[in-house]
PDB file of C-alpha atoms in Angstrom:
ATOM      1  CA  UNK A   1      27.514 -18.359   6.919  1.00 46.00           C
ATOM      2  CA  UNK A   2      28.847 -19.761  10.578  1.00 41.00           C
ATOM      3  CA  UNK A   3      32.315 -20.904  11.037  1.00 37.00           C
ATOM      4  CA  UNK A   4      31.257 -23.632  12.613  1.00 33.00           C
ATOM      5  CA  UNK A   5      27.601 -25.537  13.251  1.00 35.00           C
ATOM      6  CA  UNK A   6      25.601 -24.251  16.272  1.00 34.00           C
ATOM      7  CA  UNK A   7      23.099 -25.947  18.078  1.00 34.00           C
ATOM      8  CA  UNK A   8      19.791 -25.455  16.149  1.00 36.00           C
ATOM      9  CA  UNK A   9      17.965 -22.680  18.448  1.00 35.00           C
ATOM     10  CA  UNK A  10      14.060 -21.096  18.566  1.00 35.00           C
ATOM     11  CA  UNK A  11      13.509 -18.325  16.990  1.00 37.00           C
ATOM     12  CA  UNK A  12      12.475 -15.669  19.967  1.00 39.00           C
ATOM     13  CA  UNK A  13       9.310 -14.855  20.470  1.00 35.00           C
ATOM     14  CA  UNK A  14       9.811 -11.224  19.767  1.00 38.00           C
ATOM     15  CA  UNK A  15      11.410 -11.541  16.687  1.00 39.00           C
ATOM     16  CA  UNK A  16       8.788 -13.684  14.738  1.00 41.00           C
ATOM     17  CA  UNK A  17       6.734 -10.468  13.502  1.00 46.00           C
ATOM     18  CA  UNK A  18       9.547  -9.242  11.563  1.00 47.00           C
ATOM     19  CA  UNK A  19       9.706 -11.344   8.858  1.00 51.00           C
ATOM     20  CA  UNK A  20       6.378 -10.947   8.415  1.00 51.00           C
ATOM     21  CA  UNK A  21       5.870  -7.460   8.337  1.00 52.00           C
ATOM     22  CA  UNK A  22       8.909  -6.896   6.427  1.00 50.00           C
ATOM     23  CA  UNK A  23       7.106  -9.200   4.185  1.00 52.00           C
ATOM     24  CA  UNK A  24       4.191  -7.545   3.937  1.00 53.00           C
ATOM     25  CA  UNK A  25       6.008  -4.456   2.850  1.00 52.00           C
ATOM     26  CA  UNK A  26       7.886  -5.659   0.357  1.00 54.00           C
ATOM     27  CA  UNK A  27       4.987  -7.384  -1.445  1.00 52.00           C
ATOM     28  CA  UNK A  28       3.463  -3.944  -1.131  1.00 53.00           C
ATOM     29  CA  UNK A  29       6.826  -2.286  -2.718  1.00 53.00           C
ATOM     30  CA  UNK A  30       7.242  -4.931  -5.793  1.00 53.00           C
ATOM     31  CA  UNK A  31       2.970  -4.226  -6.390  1.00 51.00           C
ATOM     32  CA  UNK A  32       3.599  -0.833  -6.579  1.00 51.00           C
ATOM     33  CA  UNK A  33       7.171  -1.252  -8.601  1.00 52.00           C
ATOM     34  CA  UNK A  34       5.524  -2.965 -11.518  1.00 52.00           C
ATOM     35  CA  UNK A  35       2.707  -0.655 -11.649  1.00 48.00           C
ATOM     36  CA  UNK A  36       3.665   2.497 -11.411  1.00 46.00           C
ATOM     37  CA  UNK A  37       4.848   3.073 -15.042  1.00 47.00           C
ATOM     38  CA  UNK A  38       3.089   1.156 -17.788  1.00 43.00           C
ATOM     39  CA  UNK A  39       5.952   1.854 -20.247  1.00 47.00           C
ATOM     40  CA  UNK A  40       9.535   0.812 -20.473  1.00 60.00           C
ATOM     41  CA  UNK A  41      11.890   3.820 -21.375  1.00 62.00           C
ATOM     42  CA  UNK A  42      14.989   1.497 -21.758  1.00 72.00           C
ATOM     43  CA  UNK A  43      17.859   2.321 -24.809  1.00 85.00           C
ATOM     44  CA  UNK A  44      19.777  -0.986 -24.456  1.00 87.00           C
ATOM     45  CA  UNK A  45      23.478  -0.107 -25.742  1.00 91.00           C
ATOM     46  CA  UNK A  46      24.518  -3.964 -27.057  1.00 90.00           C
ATOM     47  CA  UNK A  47      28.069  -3.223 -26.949  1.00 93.00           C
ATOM     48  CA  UNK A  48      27.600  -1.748 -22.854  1.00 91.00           C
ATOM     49  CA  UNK A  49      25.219  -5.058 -22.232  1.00 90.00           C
ATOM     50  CA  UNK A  50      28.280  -7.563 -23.414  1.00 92.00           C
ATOM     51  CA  UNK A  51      30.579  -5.686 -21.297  1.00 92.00           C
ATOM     52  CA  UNK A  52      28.488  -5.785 -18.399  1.00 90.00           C
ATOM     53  CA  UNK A  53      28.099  -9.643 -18.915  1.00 90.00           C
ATOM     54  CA  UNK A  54      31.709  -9.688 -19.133  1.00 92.00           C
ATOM     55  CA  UNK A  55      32.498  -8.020 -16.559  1.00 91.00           C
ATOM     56  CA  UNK A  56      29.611  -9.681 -14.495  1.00 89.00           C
ATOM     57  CA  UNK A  57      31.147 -13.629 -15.409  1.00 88.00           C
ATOM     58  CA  UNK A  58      34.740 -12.072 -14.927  1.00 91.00           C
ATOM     59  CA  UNK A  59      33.739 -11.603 -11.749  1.00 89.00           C
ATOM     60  CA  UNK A  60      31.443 -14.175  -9.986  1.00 85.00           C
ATOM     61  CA  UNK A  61      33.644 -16.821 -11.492  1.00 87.00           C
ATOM     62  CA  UNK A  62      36.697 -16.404  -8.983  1.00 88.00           C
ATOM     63  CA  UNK A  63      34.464 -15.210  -5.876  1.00 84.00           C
ATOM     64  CA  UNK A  64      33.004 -18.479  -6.644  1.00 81.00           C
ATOM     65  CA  UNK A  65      36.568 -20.680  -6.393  1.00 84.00           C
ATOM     66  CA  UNK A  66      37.577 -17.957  -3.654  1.00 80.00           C
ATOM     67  CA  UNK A  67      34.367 -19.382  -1.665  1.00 80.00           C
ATOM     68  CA  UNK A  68      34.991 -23.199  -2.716  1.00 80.00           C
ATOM     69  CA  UNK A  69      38.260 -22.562  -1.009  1.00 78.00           C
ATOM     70  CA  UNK A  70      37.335 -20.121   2.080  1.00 73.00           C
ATOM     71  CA  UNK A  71      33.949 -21.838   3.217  1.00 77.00           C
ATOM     72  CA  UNK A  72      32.717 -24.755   0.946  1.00 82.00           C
ATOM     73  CA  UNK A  73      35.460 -27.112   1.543  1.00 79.00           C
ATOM     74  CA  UNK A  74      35.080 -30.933   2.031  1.00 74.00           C
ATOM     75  CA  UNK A  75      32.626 -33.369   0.839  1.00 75.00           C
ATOM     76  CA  UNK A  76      29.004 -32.472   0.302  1.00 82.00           C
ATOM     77  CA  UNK A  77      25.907 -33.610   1.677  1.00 88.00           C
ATOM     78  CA  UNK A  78      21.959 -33.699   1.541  1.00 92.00           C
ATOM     79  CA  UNK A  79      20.725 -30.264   1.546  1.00 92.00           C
ATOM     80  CA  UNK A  80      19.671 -29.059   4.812  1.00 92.00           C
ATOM     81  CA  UNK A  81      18.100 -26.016   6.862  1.00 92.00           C
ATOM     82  CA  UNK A  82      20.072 -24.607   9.626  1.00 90.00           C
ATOM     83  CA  UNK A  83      18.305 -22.156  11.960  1.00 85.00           C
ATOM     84  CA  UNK A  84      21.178 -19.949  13.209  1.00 85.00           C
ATOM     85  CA  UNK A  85      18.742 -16.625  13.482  1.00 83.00           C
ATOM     86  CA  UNK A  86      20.737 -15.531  16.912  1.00 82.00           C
ATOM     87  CA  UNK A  87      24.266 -16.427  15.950  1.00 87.00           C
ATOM     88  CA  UNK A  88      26.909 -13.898  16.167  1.00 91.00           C
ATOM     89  CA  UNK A  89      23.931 -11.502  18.201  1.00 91.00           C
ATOM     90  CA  UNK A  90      22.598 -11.123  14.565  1.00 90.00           C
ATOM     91  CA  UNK A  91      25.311  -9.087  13.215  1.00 93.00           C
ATOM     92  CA  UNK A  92      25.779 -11.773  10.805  1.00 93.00           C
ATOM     93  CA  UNK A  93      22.435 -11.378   9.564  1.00 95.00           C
ATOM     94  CA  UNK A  94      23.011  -7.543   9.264  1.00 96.00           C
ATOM     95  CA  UNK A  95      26.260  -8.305   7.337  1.00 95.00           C
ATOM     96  CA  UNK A  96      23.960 -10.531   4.623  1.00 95.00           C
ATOM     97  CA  UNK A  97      21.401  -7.666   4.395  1.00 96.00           C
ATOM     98  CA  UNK A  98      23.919  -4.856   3.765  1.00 97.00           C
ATOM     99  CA  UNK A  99      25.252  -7.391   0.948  1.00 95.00           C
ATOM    100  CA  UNK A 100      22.538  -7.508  -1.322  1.00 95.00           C
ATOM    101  CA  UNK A 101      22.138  -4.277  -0.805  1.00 97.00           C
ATOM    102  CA  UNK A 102      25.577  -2.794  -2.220  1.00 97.00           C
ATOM    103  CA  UNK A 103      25.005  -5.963  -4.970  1.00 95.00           C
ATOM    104  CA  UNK A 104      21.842  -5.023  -5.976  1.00 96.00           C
ATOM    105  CA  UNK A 105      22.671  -1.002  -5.938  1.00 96.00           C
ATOM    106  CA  UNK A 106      26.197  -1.898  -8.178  1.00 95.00           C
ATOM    107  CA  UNK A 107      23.773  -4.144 -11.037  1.00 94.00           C
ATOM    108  CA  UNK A 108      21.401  -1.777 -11.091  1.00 94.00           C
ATOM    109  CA  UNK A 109      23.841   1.037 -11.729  1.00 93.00           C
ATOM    110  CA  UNK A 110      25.754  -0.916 -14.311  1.00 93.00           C
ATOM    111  CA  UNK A 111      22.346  -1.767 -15.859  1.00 93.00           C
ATOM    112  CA  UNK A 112      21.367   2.062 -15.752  1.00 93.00           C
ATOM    113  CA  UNK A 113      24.639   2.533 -17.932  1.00 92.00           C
ATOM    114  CA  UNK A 114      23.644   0.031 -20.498  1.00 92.00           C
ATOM    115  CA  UNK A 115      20.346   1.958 -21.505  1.00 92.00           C
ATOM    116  CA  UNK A 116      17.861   0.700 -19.087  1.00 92.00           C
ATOM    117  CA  UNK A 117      15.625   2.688 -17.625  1.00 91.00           C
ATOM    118  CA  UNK A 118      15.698   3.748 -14.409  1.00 90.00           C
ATOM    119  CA  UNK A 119      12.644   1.388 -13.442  1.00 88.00           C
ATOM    120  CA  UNK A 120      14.154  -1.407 -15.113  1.00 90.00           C
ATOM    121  CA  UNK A 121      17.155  -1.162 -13.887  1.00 92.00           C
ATOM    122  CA  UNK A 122      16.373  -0.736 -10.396  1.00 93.00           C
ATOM    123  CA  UNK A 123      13.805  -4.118 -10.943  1.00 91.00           C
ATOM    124  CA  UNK A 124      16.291  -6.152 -12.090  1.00 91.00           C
ATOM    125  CA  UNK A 125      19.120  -4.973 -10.703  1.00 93.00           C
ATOM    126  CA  UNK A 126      17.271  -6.009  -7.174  1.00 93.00           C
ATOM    127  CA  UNK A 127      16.800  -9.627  -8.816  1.00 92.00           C
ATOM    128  CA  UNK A 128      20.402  -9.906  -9.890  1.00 92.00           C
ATOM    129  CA  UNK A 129      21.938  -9.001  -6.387  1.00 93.00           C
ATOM    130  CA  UNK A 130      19.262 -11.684  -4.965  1.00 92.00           C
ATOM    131  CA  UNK A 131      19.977 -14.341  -6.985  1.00 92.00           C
ATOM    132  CA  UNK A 132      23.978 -14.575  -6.582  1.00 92.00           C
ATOM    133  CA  UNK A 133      22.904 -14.078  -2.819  1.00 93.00           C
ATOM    134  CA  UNK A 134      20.262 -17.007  -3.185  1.00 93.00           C
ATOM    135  CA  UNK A 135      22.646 -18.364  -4.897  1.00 91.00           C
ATOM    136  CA  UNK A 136      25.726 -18.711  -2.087  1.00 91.00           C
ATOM    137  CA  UNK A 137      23.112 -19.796   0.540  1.00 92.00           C
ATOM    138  CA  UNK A 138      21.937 -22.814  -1.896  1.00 92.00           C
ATOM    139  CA  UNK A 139      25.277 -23.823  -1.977  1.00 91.00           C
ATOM    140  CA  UNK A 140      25.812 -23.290   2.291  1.00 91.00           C
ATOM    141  CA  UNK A 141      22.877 -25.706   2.151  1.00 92.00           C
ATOM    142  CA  UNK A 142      24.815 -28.768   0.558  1.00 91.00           C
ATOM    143  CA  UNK A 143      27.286 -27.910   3.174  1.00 88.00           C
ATOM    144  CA  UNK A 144      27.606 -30.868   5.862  1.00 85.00           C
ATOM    145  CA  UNK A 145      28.736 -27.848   8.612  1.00 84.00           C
ATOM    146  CA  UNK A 146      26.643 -24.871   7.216  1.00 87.00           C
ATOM    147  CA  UNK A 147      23.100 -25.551   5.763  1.00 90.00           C
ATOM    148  CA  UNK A 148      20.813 -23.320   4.488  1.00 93.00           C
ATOM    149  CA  UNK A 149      20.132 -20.189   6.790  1.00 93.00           C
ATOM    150  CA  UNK A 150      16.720 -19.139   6.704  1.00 93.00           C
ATOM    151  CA  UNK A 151      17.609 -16.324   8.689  1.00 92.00           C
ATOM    152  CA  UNK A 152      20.388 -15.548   6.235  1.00 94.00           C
ATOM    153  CA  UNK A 153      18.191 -15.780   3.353  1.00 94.00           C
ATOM    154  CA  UNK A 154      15.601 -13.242   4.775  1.00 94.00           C
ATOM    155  CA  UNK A 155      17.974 -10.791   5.643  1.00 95.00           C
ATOM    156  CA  UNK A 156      19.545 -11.041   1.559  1.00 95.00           C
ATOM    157  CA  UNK A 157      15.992 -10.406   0.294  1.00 94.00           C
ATOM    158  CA  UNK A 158      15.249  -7.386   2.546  1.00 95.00           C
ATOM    159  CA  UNK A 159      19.015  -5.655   1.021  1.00 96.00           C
ATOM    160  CA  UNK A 160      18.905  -6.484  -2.207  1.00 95.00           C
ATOM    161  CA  UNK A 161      15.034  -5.087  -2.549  1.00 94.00           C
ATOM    162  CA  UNK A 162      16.052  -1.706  -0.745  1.00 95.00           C
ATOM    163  CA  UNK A 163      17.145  -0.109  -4.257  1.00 94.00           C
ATOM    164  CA  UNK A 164      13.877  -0.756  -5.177  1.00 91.00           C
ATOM    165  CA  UNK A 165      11.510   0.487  -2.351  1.00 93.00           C
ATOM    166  CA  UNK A 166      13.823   3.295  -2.664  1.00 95.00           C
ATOM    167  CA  UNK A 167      12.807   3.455  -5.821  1.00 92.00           C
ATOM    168  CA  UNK A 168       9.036   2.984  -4.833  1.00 90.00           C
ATOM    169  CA  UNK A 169       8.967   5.293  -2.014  1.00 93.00           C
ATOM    170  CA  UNK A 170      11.556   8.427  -2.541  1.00 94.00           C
ATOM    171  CA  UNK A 171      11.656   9.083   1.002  1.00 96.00           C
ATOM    172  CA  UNK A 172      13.478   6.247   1.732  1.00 96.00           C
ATOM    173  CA  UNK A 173      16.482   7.701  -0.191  1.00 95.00           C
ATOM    174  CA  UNK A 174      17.106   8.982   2.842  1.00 97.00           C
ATOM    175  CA  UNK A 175      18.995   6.237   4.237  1.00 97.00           C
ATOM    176  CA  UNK A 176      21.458   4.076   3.437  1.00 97.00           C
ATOM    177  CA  UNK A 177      23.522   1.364   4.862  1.00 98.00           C
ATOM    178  CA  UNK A 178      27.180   0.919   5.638  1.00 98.00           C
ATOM    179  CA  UNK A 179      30.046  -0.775   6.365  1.00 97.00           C
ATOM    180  CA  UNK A 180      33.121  -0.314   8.782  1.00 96.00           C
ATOM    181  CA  UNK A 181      35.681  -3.260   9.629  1.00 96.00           C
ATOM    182  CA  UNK A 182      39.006  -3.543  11.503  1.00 94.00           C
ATOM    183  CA  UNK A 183      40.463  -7.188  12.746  1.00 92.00           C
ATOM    184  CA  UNK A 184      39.334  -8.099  15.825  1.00 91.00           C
ATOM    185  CA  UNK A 185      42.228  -9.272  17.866  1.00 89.00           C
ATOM    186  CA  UNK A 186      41.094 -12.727  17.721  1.00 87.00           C
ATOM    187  CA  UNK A 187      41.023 -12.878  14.321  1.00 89.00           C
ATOM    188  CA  UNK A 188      44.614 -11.802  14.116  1.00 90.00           C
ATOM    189  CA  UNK A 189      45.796 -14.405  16.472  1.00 88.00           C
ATOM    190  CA  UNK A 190      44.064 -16.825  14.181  1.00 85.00           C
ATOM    191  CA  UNK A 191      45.885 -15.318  11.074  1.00 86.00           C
ATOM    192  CA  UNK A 192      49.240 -15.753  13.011  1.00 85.00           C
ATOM    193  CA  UNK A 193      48.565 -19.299  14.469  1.00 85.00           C
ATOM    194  CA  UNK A 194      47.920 -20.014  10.485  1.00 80.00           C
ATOM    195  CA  UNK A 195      43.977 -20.296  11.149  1.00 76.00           C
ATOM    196  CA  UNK A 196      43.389 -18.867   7.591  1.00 62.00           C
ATOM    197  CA  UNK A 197      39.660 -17.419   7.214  1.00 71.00           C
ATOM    198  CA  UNK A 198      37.271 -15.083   5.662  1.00 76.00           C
ATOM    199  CA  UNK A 199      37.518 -11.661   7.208  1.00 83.00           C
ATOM    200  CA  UNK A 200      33.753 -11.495   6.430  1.00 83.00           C
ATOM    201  CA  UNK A 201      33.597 -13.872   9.237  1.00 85.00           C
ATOM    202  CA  UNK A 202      35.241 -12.100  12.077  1.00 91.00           C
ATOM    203  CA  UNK A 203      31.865 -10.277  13.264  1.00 92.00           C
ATOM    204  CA  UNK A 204      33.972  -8.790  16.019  1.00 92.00           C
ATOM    205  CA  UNK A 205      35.341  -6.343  13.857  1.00 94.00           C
ATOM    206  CA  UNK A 206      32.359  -5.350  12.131  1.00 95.00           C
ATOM    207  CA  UNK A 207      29.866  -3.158  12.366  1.00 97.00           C
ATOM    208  CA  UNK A 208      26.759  -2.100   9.822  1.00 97.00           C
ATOM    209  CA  UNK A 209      25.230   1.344  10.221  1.00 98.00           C
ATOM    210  CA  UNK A 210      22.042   2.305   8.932  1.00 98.00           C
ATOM    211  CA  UNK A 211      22.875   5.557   7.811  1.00 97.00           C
ATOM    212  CA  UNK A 212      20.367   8.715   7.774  1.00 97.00           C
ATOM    213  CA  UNK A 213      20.246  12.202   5.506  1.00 97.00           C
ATOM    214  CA  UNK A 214      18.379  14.584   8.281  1.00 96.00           C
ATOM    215  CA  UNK A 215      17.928  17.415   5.673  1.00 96.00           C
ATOM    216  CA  UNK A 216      14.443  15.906   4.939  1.00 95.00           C
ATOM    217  CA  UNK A 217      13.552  16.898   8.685  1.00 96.00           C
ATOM    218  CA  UNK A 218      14.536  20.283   8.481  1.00 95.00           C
ATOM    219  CA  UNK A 219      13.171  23.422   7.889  1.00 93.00           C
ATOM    220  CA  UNK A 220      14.366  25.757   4.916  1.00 92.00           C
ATOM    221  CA  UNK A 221      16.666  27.604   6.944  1.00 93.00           C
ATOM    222  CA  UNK A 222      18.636  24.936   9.317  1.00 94.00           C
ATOM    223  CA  UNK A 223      18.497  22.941   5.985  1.00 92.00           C
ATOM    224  CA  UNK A 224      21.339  25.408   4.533  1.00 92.00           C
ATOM    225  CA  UNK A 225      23.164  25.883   7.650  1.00 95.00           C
ATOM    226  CA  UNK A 226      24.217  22.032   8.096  1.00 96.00           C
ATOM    227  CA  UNK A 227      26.795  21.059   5.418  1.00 95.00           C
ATOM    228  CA  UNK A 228      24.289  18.887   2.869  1.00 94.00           C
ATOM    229  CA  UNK A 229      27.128  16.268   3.275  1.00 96.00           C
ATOM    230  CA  UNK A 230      26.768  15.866   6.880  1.00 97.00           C
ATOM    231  CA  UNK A 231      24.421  12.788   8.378  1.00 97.00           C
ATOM    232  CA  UNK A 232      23.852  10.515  11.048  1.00 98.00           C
ATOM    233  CA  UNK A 233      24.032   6.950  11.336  1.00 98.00           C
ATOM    234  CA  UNK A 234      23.267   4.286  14.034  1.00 98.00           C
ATOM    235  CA  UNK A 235      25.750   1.128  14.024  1.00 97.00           C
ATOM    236  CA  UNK A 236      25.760  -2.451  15.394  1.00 97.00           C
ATOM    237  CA  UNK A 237      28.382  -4.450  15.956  1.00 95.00           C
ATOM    238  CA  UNK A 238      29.356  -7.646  18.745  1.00 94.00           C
ATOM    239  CA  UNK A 239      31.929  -8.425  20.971  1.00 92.00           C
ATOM    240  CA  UNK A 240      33.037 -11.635  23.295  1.00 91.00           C
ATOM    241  CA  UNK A 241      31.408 -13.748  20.963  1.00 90.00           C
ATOM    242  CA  UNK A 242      31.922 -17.782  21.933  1.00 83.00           C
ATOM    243  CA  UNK A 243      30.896 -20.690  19.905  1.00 72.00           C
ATOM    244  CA  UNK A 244      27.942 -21.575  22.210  1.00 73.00           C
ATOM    245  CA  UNK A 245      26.036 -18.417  21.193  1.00 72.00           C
ATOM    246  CA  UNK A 246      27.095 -15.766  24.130  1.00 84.00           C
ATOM    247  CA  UNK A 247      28.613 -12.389  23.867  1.00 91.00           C
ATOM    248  CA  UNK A 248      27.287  -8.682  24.157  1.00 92.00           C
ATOM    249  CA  UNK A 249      25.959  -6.365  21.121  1.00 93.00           C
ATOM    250  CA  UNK A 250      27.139  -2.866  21.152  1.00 96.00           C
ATOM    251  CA  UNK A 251      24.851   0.155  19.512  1.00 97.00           C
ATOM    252  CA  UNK A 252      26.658   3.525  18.395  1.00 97.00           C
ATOM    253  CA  UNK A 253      24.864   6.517  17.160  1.00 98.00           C
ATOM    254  CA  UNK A 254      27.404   8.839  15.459  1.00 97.00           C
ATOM    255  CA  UNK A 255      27.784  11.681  13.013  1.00 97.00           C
ATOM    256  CA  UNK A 256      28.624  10.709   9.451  1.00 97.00           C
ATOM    257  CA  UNK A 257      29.598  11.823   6.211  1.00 96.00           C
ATOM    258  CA  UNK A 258      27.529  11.777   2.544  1.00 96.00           C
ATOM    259  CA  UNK A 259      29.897  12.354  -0.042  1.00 95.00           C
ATOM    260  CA  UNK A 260      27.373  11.677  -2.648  1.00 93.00           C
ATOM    261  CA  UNK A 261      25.282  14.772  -1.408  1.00 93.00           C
ATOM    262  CA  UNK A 262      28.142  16.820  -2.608  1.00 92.00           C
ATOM    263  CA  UNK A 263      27.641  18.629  -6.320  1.00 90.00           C
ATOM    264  CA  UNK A 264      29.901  18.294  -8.562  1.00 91.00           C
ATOM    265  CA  UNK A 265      29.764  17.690 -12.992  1.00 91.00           C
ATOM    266  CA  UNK A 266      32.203  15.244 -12.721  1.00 92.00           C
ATOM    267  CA  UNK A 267      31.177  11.527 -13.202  1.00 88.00           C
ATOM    268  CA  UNK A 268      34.203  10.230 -12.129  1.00 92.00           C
ATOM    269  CA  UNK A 269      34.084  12.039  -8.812  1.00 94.00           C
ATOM    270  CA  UNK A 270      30.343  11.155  -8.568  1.00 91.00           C
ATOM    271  CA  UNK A 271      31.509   7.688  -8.739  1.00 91.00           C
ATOM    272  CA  UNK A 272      33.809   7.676  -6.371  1.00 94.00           C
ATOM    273  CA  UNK A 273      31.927   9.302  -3.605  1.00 95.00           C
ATOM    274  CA  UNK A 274      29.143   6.763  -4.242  1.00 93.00           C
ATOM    275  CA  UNK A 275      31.270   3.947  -3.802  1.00 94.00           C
ATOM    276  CA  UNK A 276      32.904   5.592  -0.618  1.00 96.00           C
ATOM    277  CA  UNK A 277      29.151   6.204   0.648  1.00 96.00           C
ATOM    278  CA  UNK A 278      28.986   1.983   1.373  1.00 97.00           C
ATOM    279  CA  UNK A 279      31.806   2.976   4.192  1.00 97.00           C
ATOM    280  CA  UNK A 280      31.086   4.491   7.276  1.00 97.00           C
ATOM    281  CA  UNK A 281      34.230   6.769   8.265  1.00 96.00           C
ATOM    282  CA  UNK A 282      35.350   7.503  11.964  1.00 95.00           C
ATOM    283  CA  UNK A 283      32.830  10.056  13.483  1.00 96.00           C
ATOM    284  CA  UNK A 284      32.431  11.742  16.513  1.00 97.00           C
ATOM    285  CA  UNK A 285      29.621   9.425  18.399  1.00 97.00           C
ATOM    286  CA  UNK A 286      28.086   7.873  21.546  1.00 97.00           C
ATOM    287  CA  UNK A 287      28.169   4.229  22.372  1.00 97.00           C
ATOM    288  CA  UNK A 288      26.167   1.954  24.199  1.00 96.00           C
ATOM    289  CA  UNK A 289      27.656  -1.030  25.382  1.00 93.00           C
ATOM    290  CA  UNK A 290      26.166  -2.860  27.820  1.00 87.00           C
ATOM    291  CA  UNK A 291      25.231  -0.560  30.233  1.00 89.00           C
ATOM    292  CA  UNK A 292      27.895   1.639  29.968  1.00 94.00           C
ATOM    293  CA  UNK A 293      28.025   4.890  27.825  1.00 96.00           C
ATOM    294  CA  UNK A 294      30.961   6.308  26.021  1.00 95.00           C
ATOM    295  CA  UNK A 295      31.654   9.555  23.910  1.00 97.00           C
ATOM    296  CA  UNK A 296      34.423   9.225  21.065  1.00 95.00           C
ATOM    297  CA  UNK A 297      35.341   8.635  17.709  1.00 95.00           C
ATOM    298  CA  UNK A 298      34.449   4.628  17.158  1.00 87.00           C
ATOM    299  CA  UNK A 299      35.931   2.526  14.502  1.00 84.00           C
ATOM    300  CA  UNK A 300      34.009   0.330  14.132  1.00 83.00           C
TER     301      UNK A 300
END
């Protein structure tokens, strides 16, 4: 969702196998989904499924003035398609996919709660965290500036369906993605000037990390030497970013920390780690920007 309307661009060569072999895979993933137990193990709690719904409307309902007010202002138009696959160095694109995936994970917890299965809940769980994603880039597409971002709306289906090939394939719980933010200094000097905007919008300041449990690598004895909370993750983030397109993107591979690989009987403390798993914290690490290579602690 730009901030303002590039110049519609090609799609680079290299990039056009992507979409299809991500494609391809998650065809292969939703197959497999619906076939891989015949029966349906759900105990829907009524009371737990009105709350959720609740909770669910409660919700959406002032996002969705929140975004009337931050993006979807002015008069409307014919819906459109705007091809914006390299703006912001595709960190933007990154930002949608990690998204649906916290969306999707957070239904299809809530879901698991309410007596669903775990099947089911992962299933639709994935569709609910699609569909409010669909959802915003429907309405970007009525938007005389924005339009609908194919790009945008790739990246949303490959997060929100990672619950569920996680599902499909365990090994894949592996991974994870994250989050880290801090306000670029142009986006301050916008807040000061009175430039109000999103913060999901200042790219400079963010960075997504695909996150990585190594355990599975290891043999039995290195296995219990490294702390089971301790990972790796490999970020991307932007900087000098212009309106015509330019800047540089800058890679990190750091340390990082899986608080939801720690034991404990408490659900409340399970909870909390899993929701402080979607952040990546400052970690010892190794950046690559440009062609210049640094060693510190990188946020973000």
């Amino acid at each position: 969702m730009p901030p303002f309307c590039l110049p519609p661009r090609p799609m680079c060569a290299h990039a056009r196998p992507l979409p299809a072999a991500v494609t391809a895979l998650l065809i292969c993933t939703l197959i497999a989904s619906t076939t891989a137990h015949a029966q349906d193990t759900s105990d829907v709690k009524p009371a737990r499924i009105s709350l959720l719904a609740g909770v669910t409307l409660g919700t959406v309902i002032p996002v969705h003035i929140y975004q009337q007010n931050a993006w979807w202002q002015g008069p409307r138009g014919p819906f459109r398609f705007e091809n914006d696959w390299v703006y912001a160095l595709n960190v933007d694109k990154l930002g949608h996919m990690y998204a649906g995936y916290v969306l999707s994970r957070t239904f299809c917890s809530m879901l698991r709660w309410s007596g669903f299965s775990e099947h089911a809940s992962t299933f639709w769980g994935s569709a609910l965290g699609l569909s409010y994603q669909m959802y915003v880039e429907v309405e970007d597409g009525f938007h005389r500036v924005y339009g609908f971002s194919p790009g945008d709306a790739f990246f949303n289906i490959i997060g929100a369906t990672v619950p569920l090939a996680q599902w499909t394939f365990p090994v894949l719980r592996n991974f994870s993605l994250k989050y880290s933010y801090w306000p670029s200094t142009g986006y301050r000097n916008e807040l000061r000037a009175g430039q109000a905007k999103a913060f999901l919008d200042d790219y400079q300041g963010t960075e997504v990390w695909l996150g990585m449990d190594p355990h599975f690598l290891m043999g039995d004895g290195l296995r219990r030497a490294v702390p089971s909370w301790l990972g790796v993750a490999f970020g991307v983030c932007a900087r000098d970013l212009d309106e015509s397109g330019g800047g540089r993107r800058v890679e990190t591979l750091a340390l990082d920390i899986n608080l939801s690989r720690i034991e404990t009987e408490s659900e409340f403390l399970r909870a909390v780690f899993t929701l402080l798993d979607y952040i990546h914290f400052p970690m010892p690490g190794m950046r690559l920007d440009g062609k210049i290579v640094r060693f510190g602690v990188f946020y973000p």
